[in-house]
């Protein structure tokens, strides 16, 4: 409590410009304002969306920023008007808020809260109304969260309070990748018992989609990746068949059609590649096949033959697995603690915040599923 109301100086990894290595810096974190919470970050995962912003999106207006959006921590202090949180509460920051009052929050069809940072700043993928400064410059908050920092400040509509006994160095994964892939299967695709599914891309998001297909009762789950080292893990989460598109001299959608008598019932694209998005749609069976875009990209248009949709397929996408974030994340933490969903199996590496560039490199070269950075005790 000694720090409440004061500026905190702490360590953070700052992304000063696109494609450059992150720099360890001392930053200043202002006290929380009306409706805001200052959080001591304990652990964070590294997600491909952090790499996307750094290496692919590269919009200069989104820098300098502190990346990281898959964290968990403890409330340090709260701003005026905050009644649902108190210092010491365990929390997960949410890159997608749930204000509970906008027309989207009130509608059961969507989780896209209109008060989220992305409603205004989608193109720069960061919130410029930041509480961070470094070397006298404002530093943006990537996805409104910025978990590659010892402390961060977030509006209470984008924070989930979780079980006091939750292990923060594991449940942090529910802040993005696992909830996203799992929800894309169980919510957005609506995978049904006995169905045949295909998941393209076997990072943490794709593996979580495999887990969702399995928990929803799919009878056959094809795991598709160009990196065959990922197949062993996919088996752990319930995949039954394994395909490397590079091992065939015809499109993988044709291979799938032959193996399934016409195509799969549900396909999920978890790569962020527009060609793979098209392939995933083409891999679905006519009449009722559903294909879901989960991978993130906004740099290219995508295309498909209209007949794909005229023939009765559905093409859709989802953010954060379609979960209404504040309501769902505490329940997902309980699902982990009671064994309904796995988390430990996604974690392949553990490092310190100082090693963040090594962690980024591991993901870039396909050598990890999730690397957890221990930020503070
Ligand atoms: P990752 O890099 O760990 O995994 C991507 C996988 O795709 C790798 O295993 C890679 O080998 C595989 N791959 C690459 N090219 C391929 C191809 N042509 N065919 C088949 N497989 C291929 O990434 P991740 O953290 O699991 O994230 C996956 C995607 O999901 C990213 O695009 C990320 O930005 C996105 N994402 C979306 C949301 C959302 O809310 N929609 C949230 C989080 C992440
Ligand atoms: Zn993410």
PDB file of C-alpha atoms in Angstrom, residues 9 36 42 65 179 271 273 289 296-297 340 345 349 354 361:
ATOM      1  CA  UNK A   9       9.207   3.276 -11.271  1.00  0.00           C
ATOM      2  CA  UNK A  36      -8.818   2.137 -13.211  1.00  0.00           C
ATOM      3  CA  UNK A  42       3.372 -11.735 -11.878  1.00  0.00           C
ATOM      4  CA  UNK A  65       4.761   0.475 -26.881  1.00  0.00           C
ATOM      5  CA  UNK A 179      -9.401 -18.997 -24.333  1.00  0.00           C
ATOM      6  CA  UNK A 271      -2.156 -19.418 -38.415  1.00  0.00           C
ATOM      7  CA  UNK A 273      -2.295 -16.549 -43.231  1.00  0.00           C
ATOM      8  CA  UNK A 289     -19.422 -27.025 -43.266  1.00  0.00           C
ATOM      9  CA  UNK A 296      -4.760 -12.639 -36.850  1.00  0.00           C
ATOM     10  CA  UNK A 297      -3.823 -10.572 -39.891  1.00  0.00           C
ATOM     11  CA  UNK A 340     -11.931 -29.764 -17.419  1.00  0.00           C
ATOM     12  CA  UNK A 345       0.761 -28.971 -21.354  1.00  0.00           C
ATOM     13  CA  UNK A 349       9.625 -22.787 -21.575  1.00  0.00           C
ATOM     14  CA  UNK A 354      15.108  -9.848 -19.248  1.00  0.00           C
ATOM     15  CA  UNK A 361      12.906 -15.753 -31.023  1.00  0.00           C
TER      16      UNK A 361
END
